[in-house]
Amino acid sequence: MDGVTVIDHPLVQHKLTIMRKKETSTAGFRRLLREISMLLCYEVTRDLELTLETIETPLVEMQAPVVEGKKLVFVSILRAGNGLLEGMLELVPSARVSHIGLYRDHDTLQPVEYYFKAPEGLDERLIIVVDPMLATGNSSIAAIDKLKERGAKNIRFLCLLAAPEGIRNFQSAHPDVKVYTASIDSHLNEKGYIMPGLGDAGDRMYGTK
Ligand code: URA
């Protein structure tokens, strides 16, 4: 699929399989999510710009490449996005963070916004929006609408699982936003769950069911 990168690294795929298993505990699910988010972060930041900094090794001065973490914003779509955010911040501790609260109305499946906080200067930063599940795509579309309204231009979307219907919906709303995922699953069921999926990501990571 154009505009979609499936991160098929064996470690990602192995960890994802364990996360999908219904018998995986809340603690295990959280630990795996933290680990897998670091691997996903590695891929989504693979082509980041580097700047040169003058440093001194014990032997000599040199120009060495560094990532400008402050130019990055990780956007967590609450609440499940926080699970991906944690591991990503371990890899890029200086990244700025935005939180967007959207819940999915269970009847209409449409997103309703209840929280938005983002740093200044979104137009000059690379924005990486994270949510483990790209299901209908409605929440991520709404989150990115809000970010674009505040000036964001350079945006990527990172998830763990995506449904083909969600990707199509997402890409027709935001064709400029590249999607990174560990898997494109089969389809959405009638309740809007990704099949075969892993269930409700928020419930699985926080043990709320
Ligand atoms: N959100 C989830 O947590 N799981 C799904 O399968 C779909 C949306």
mmCIF file of C-alpha atoms and ligand atoms in Angstrom:
data_model
loop_
_atom_site.group_PDB
_atom_site.id
_atom_site.type_symbol
_atom_site.label_atom_id
_atom_site.label_comp_id
_atom_site.label_asym_id
_atom_site.label_seq_id
_atom_site.Cartn_x
_atom_site.Cartn_y
_atom_site.Cartn_z
ATOM 1 C CA MET A 1 0.000 0.000 0.000
ATOM 2 C CA ASP A 2 1.339 3.423 -0.989
ATOM 3 C CA GLY A 3 2.146 5.702 1.921
ATOM 4 C CA VAL A 4 2.142 2.835 4.424
ATOM 5 C CA THR A 5 5.280 1.275 5.874
ATOM 6 C CA VAL A 6 4.806 -2.134 7.475
ATOM 7 C CA ILE A 7 7.562 -2.624 10.008
ATOM 8 C CA ASP A 8 8.255 -6.296 9.491
ATOM 9 C CA HIS A 9 11.353 -6.624 11.658
ATOM 10 C CA PRO A 10 11.322 -10.140 13.209
ATOM 11 C CA LEU A 11 11.542 -8.786 16.765
ATOM 12 C CA VAL A 12 8.532 -6.541 16.155
ATOM 13 C CA GLN A 13 6.533 -9.397 14.670
ATOM 14 C CA HIS A 14 7.473 -11.779 17.492
ATOM 15 C CA LYS A 15 6.505 -9.325 20.221
ATOM 16 C CA LEU A 16 3.272 -8.451 18.432
ATOM 17 C CA THR A 17 2.271 -12.122 18.324
ATOM 18 C CA ILE A 18 2.667 -12.399 22.107
ATOM 19 C CA MET A 19 0.667 -9.209 22.584
ATOM 20 C CA ARG A 20 -2.179 -10.602 20.481
ATOM 21 C CA LYS A 21 -2.520 -13.740 22.655
ATOM 22 C CA LYS A 22 -5.517 -13.512 24.947
ATOM 23 C CA GLU A 23 -3.615 -15.157 27.802
ATOM 24 C CA THR A 24 -0.902 -12.458 27.869
ATOM 25 C CA SER A 25 -1.171 -10.648 31.213
ATOM 26 C CA THR A 26 -1.593 -6.904 31.653
ATOM 27 C CA ALA A 27 1.967 -6.635 32.973
ATOM 28 C CA GLY A 28 3.315 -8.655 30.051
ATOM 29 C CA PHE A 29 1.316 -6.649 27.539
ATOM 30 C CA ARG A 30 2.649 -3.361 28.962
ATOM 31 C CA ARG A 31 6.235 -4.570 28.969
ATOM 32 C CA LEU A 32 5.967 -5.747 25.359
ATOM 33 C CA LEU A 33 4.313 -2.518 24.288
ATOM 34 C CA ARG A 34 7.191 -0.542 25.786
ATOM 35 C CA GLU A 35 9.726 -2.734 23.997
ATOM 36 C CA ILE A 36 7.905 -2.752 20.668
ATOM 37 C CA SER A 37 7.400 1.018 20.781
ATOM 38 C CA MET A 38 11.174 1.484 20.933
ATOM 39 C CA LEU A 39 11.594 -0.700 17.853
ATOM 40 C CA LEU A 40 8.808 1.152 16.024
ATOM 41 C CA CYS A 41 10.308 4.490 17.044
ATOM 42 C CA TYR A 42 13.618 3.361 15.573
ATOM 43 C CA GLU A 43 11.925 2.811 12.191
ATOM 44 C CA VAL A 44 9.727 5.912 12.145
ATOM 45 C CA THR A 45 12.761 8.115 12.893
ATOM 46 C CA ARG A 46 15.100 6.286 10.497
ATOM 47 C CA ASP A 47 15.428 9.236 8.083
ATOM 48 C CA LEU A 48 15.573 12.050 10.649
ATOM 49 C CA GLU A 49 17.801 14.960 9.814
ATOM 50 C CA LEU A 50 21.099 15.108 11.662
ATOM 51 C CA THR A 51 23.036 18.238 12.513
ATOM 52 C CA LEU A 52 26.724 18.364 13.268
ATOM 53 C CA GLU A 53 27.994 19.293 16.706
ATOM 54 C CA THR A 54 31.575 19.945 17.706
ATOM 55 C CA ILE A 55 32.618 17.521 20.443
ATOM 56 C CA GLU A 56 35.872 16.333 21.950
ATOM 57 C CA THR A 57 36.700 12.666 22.140
ATOM 58 C CA PRO A 58 39.499 11.750 24.585
ATOM 59 C CA LEU A 59 41.837 12.100 21.579
ATOM 60 C CA VAL A 60 40.656 14.902 19.343
ATOM 61 C CA GLU A 61 37.935 17.395 18.464
ATOM 62 C CA MET A 62 35.454 16.286 15.831
ATOM 63 C CA GLN A 63 32.186 17.173 14.138
ATOM 64 C CA ALA A 64 29.678 14.523 15.217
ATOM 65 C CA PRO A 65 26.036 13.993 14.132
ATOM 66 C CA VAL A 66 23.160 14.570 16.549
ATOM 67 C CA VAL A 67 19.383 14.437 16.328
ATOM 68 C CA GLU A 68 17.595 17.644 17.226
ATOM 69 C CA GLY A 69 15.128 16.016 19.605
ATOM 70 C CA LYS A 70 13.505 19.330 20.505
ATOM 71 C CA LYS A 71 12.291 19.613 16.917
ATOM 72 C CA LEU A 72 10.282 16.432 17.355
ATOM 73 C CA VAL A 73 6.810 16.255 18.825
ATOM 74 C CA PHE A 74 5.302 12.943 19.840
ATOM 75 C CA VAL A 75 1.538 13.216 19.968
ATOM 76 C CA SER A 76 -0.304 10.670 22.052
ATOM 77 C CA ILE A 77 -3.948 10.055 21.289
ATOM 78 C CA LEU A 78 -5.260 9.291 24.781
ATOM 79 C CA ARG A 79 -5.413 6.949 26.393
ATOM 80 C CA ALA A 80 -3.897 4.059 24.463
ATOM 81 C CA GLY A 81 -1.351 6.296 22.720
ATOM 82 C CA ASN A 82 0.433 6.700 26.055
ATOM 83 C CA GLY A 83 1.501 3.071 25.877
ATOM 84 C CA LEU A 84 3.484 3.770 22.711
ATOM 85 C CA LEU A 85 4.694 7.153 23.939
ATOM 86 C CA GLU A 86 6.625 5.793 26.930
ATOM 87 C CA GLY A 87 9.111 3.709 24.975
ATOM 88 C CA MET A 88 9.521 6.402 22.350
ATOM 89 C CA LEU A 89 10.462 8.964 24.994
ATOM 90 C CA GLU A 90 13.075 6.596 26.344
ATOM 91 C CA LEU A 91 14.750 6.702 22.932
ATOM 92 C CA VAL A 92 14.257 10.435 22.339
ATOM 93 C CA PRO A 93 14.052 11.995 25.816
ATOM 94 C CA SER A 94 14.227 15.573 24.529
ATOM 95 C CA ALA A 95 11.203 15.208 22.228
ATOM 96 C CA ARG A 96 8.270 17.481 22.990
ATOM 97 C CA VAL A 97 4.956 15.845 23.786
ATOM 98 C CA SER A 98 1.384 16.631 22.920
ATOM 99 C CA HIS A 99 -1.722 14.886 24.271
ATOM 100 C CA ILE A 100 -5.014 14.739 22.462
ATOM 101 C CA GLY A 101 -8.025 13.291 24.243
ATOM 102 C CA LEU A 102 -10.613 11.742 22.005
ATOM 103 C CA TYR A 103 -13.054 9.046 22.896
ATOM 104 C CA ARG A 104 -14.968 6.955 20.462
ATOM 105 C CA ASP A 105 -18.721 7.167 20.759
ATOM 106 C CA HIS A 106 -19.733 3.526 20.924
ATOM 107 C CA ASP A 107 -22.860 4.024 18.810
ATOM 108 C CA THR A 108 -21.634 6.333 16.062
ATOM 109 C CA LEU A 109 -17.937 5.272 16.254
ATOM 110 C CA GLN A 110 -17.156 8.998 15.811
ATOM 111 C CA PRO A 111 -14.409 10.701 17.888
ATOM 112 C CA VAL A 112 -15.350 13.284 20.516
ATOM 113 C CA GLU A 113 -12.547 15.644 21.700
ATOM 114 C CA TYR A 114 -12.139 16.301 25.437
ATOM 115 C CA TYR A 115 -8.471 17.410 25.724
ATOM 116 C CA PHE A 116 -5.830 19.118 23.580
ATOM 117 C CA LYS A 117 -2.378 20.323 24.638
ATOM 118 C CA ALA A 118 0.564 20.885 22.304
ATOM 119 C CA PRO A 119 3.814 22.876 22.292
ATOM 120 C CA GLU A 120 4.262 26.090 20.314
ATOM 121 C CA GLY A 121 5.735 26.102 16.826
ATOM 122 C CA LEU A 122 4.078 22.987 15.452
ATOM 123 C CA ASP A 123 4.703 24.298 11.931
ATOM 124 C CA GLU A 124 8.481 23.944 12.388
ATOM 125 C CA ARG A 125 8.557 20.499 13.913
ATOM 126 C CA LEU A 126 8.239 16.895 12.805
ATOM 127 C CA ILE A 127 5.065 15.588 14.397
ATOM 128 C CA ILE A 128 4.719 11.864 15.092
ATOM 129 C CA VAL A 129 1.190 10.951 16.124
ATOM 130 C CA VAL A 130 0.854 7.664 17.994
ATOM 131 C CA ASP A 131 -2.132 5.435 18.661
ATOM 132 C CA PRO A 132 -1.788 1.646 18.822
ATOM 133 C CA MET A 133 -4.898 0.900 16.745
ATOM 134 C CA LEU A 134 -5.818 2.433 13.380
ATOM 135 C CA ALA A 135 -9.328 0.962 13.280
ATOM 136 C CA THR A 136 -11.966 3.155 11.591
ATOM 137 C CA GLY A 137 -9.338 5.904 11.358
ATOM 138 C CA ASN A 138 -11.824 8.461 12.712
ATOM 139 C CA SER A 139 -9.869 9.324 15.888
ATOM 140 C CA SER A 140 -6.550 9.717 14.139
ATOM 141 C CA ILE A 141 -8.148 11.795 11.364
ATOM 142 C CA ALA A 142 -9.731 14.080 13.979
ATOM 143 C CA ALA A 143 -6.456 14.352 15.938
ATOM 144 C CA ILE A 144 -4.536 15.302 12.816
ATOM 145 C CA ASP A 145 -7.273 17.785 11.818
ATOM 146 C CA LYS A 146 -6.691 19.526 15.171
ATOM 147 C CA LEU A 147 -2.916 19.533 14.712
ATOM 148 C CA LYS A 148 -3.176 20.953 11.195
ATOM 149 C CA GLU A 149 -5.555 23.673 12.435
ATOM 150 C CA ARG A 150 -2.697 24.727 14.763
ATOM 151 C CA GLY A 151 -0.158 24.797 11.963
ATOM 152 C CA ALA A 152 1.345 21.284 11.879
ATOM 153 C CA LYS A 153 2.618 20.438 8.392
ATOM 154 C CA ASN A 154 5.107 17.626 8.650
ATOM 155 C CA ILE A 155 3.213 14.734 10.210
ATOM 156 C CA ARG A 156 3.646 10.954 10.477
ATOM 157 C CA PHE A 157 1.282 8.464 12.052
ATOM 158 C CA LEU A 158 2.529 5.435 13.977
ATOM 159 C CA CYS A 159 0.395 2.524 15.124
ATOM 160 C CA LEU A 160 0.743 -1.106 16.043
ATOM 161 C CA LEU A 161 -2.146 -2.527 14.024
ATOM 162 C CA ALA A 162 -4.143 -1.090 11.143
ATOM 163 C CA ALA A 163 -7.319 -2.210 9.400
ATOM 164 C CA PRO A 164 -7.459 -1.777 5.612
ATOM 165 C CA GLU A 165 -10.731 0.180 5.947
ATOM 166 C CA GLY A 166 -9.070 2.532 8.441
ATOM 167 C CA ILE A 167 -6.069 3.100 6.213
ATOM 168 C CA ARG A 168 -8.305 3.973 3.253
ATOM 169 C CA ASN A 169 -10.374 6.375 5.359
ATOM 170 C CA PHE A 170 -7.222 7.928 6.854
ATOM 171 C CA GLN A 171 -5.470 8.352 3.527
ATOM 172 C CA SER A 172 -8.450 10.002 1.881
ATOM 173 C CA ALA A 173 -8.525 12.576 4.721
ATOM 174 C CA HIS A 174 -4.753 13.027 5.097
ATOM 175 C CA PRO A 175 -2.944 11.823 1.966
ATOM 176 C CA ASP A 176 0.175 13.762 3.015
ATOM 177 C CA VAL A 177 0.631 11.800 6.273
ATOM 178 C CA LYS A 178 2.717 8.621 6.059
ATOM 179 C CA VAL A 179 1.493 5.670 8.110
ATOM 180 C CA TYR A 180 3.825 3.280 9.941
ATOM 181 C CA THR A 181 2.418 0.058 11.365
ATOM 182 C CA ALA A 182 3.563 -3.369 12.507
ATOM 183 C CA SER A 183 0.668 -5.095 10.732
ATOM 184 C CA ILE A 184 -2.237 -4.552 8.378
ATOM 185 C CA ASP A 185 -4.856 -6.942 9.690
ATOM 186 C CA SER A 186 -7.789 -8.501 7.835
ATOM 187 C CA HIS A 187 -10.792 -6.217 8.494
ATOM 188 C CA LEU A 188 -12.940 -4.403 11.063
ATOM 189 C CA ASN A 189 -15.791 -6.259 12.720
ATOM 190 C CA GLU A 190 -19.270 -4.797 13.163
ATOM 191 C CA LYS A 191 -18.233 -3.201 16.474
ATOM 192 C CA GLY A 192 -15.234 -1.457 14.937
ATOM 193 C CA TYR A 193 -12.626 -3.865 16.339
ATOM 194 C CA ILE A 194 -9.634 -4.838 14.241
ATOM 195 C CA MET A 195 -9.714 -8.531 13.288
ATOM 196 C CA PRO A 196 -7.877 -10.673 14.274
ATOM 197 C CA GLY A 197 -6.407 -7.780 16.275
ATOM 198 C CA LEU A 198 -5.539 -7.897 19.938
ATOM 199 C CA GLY A 199 -8.753 -6.647 21.539
ATOM 200 C CA ASP A 200 -9.104 -3.238 23.158
ATOM 201 C CA ALA A 201 -5.561 -1.879 23.433
ATOM 202 C CA GLY A 202 -6.392 0.467 26.331
ATOM 203 C CA ASP A 203 -8.069 -2.289 28.327
ATOM 204 C CA ARG A 204 -5.221 -4.678 27.638
ATOM 205 C CA MET A 205 -2.518 -2.226 28.761
ATOM 206 C CA TYR A 206 -4.346 -0.887 31.811
ATOM 207 C CA GLY A 207 -6.244 -4.016 32.881
ATOM 208 C CA THR A 208 -9.587 -2.259 32.784
ATOM 209 C CA LYS A 209 -11.535 -5.278 31.623
HETATM 210 N N1 URA B 1 -9.437 0.133 19.383
HETATM 211 C C1 URA B 1 -8.906 -0.938 20.019
HETATM 212 O O1 URA B 1 -8.370 -0.805 21.114
HETATM 213 N N2 URA B 1 -8.990 -2.128 19.433
HETATM 214 C C2 URA B 1 -9.560 -2.321 18.243
HETATM 215 O O2 URA B 1 -9.568 -3.448 17.737
HETATM 216 C C3 URA B 1 -10.100 -1.197 17.582
HETATM 217 C C4 URA B 1 -10.020 0.015 18.180
#
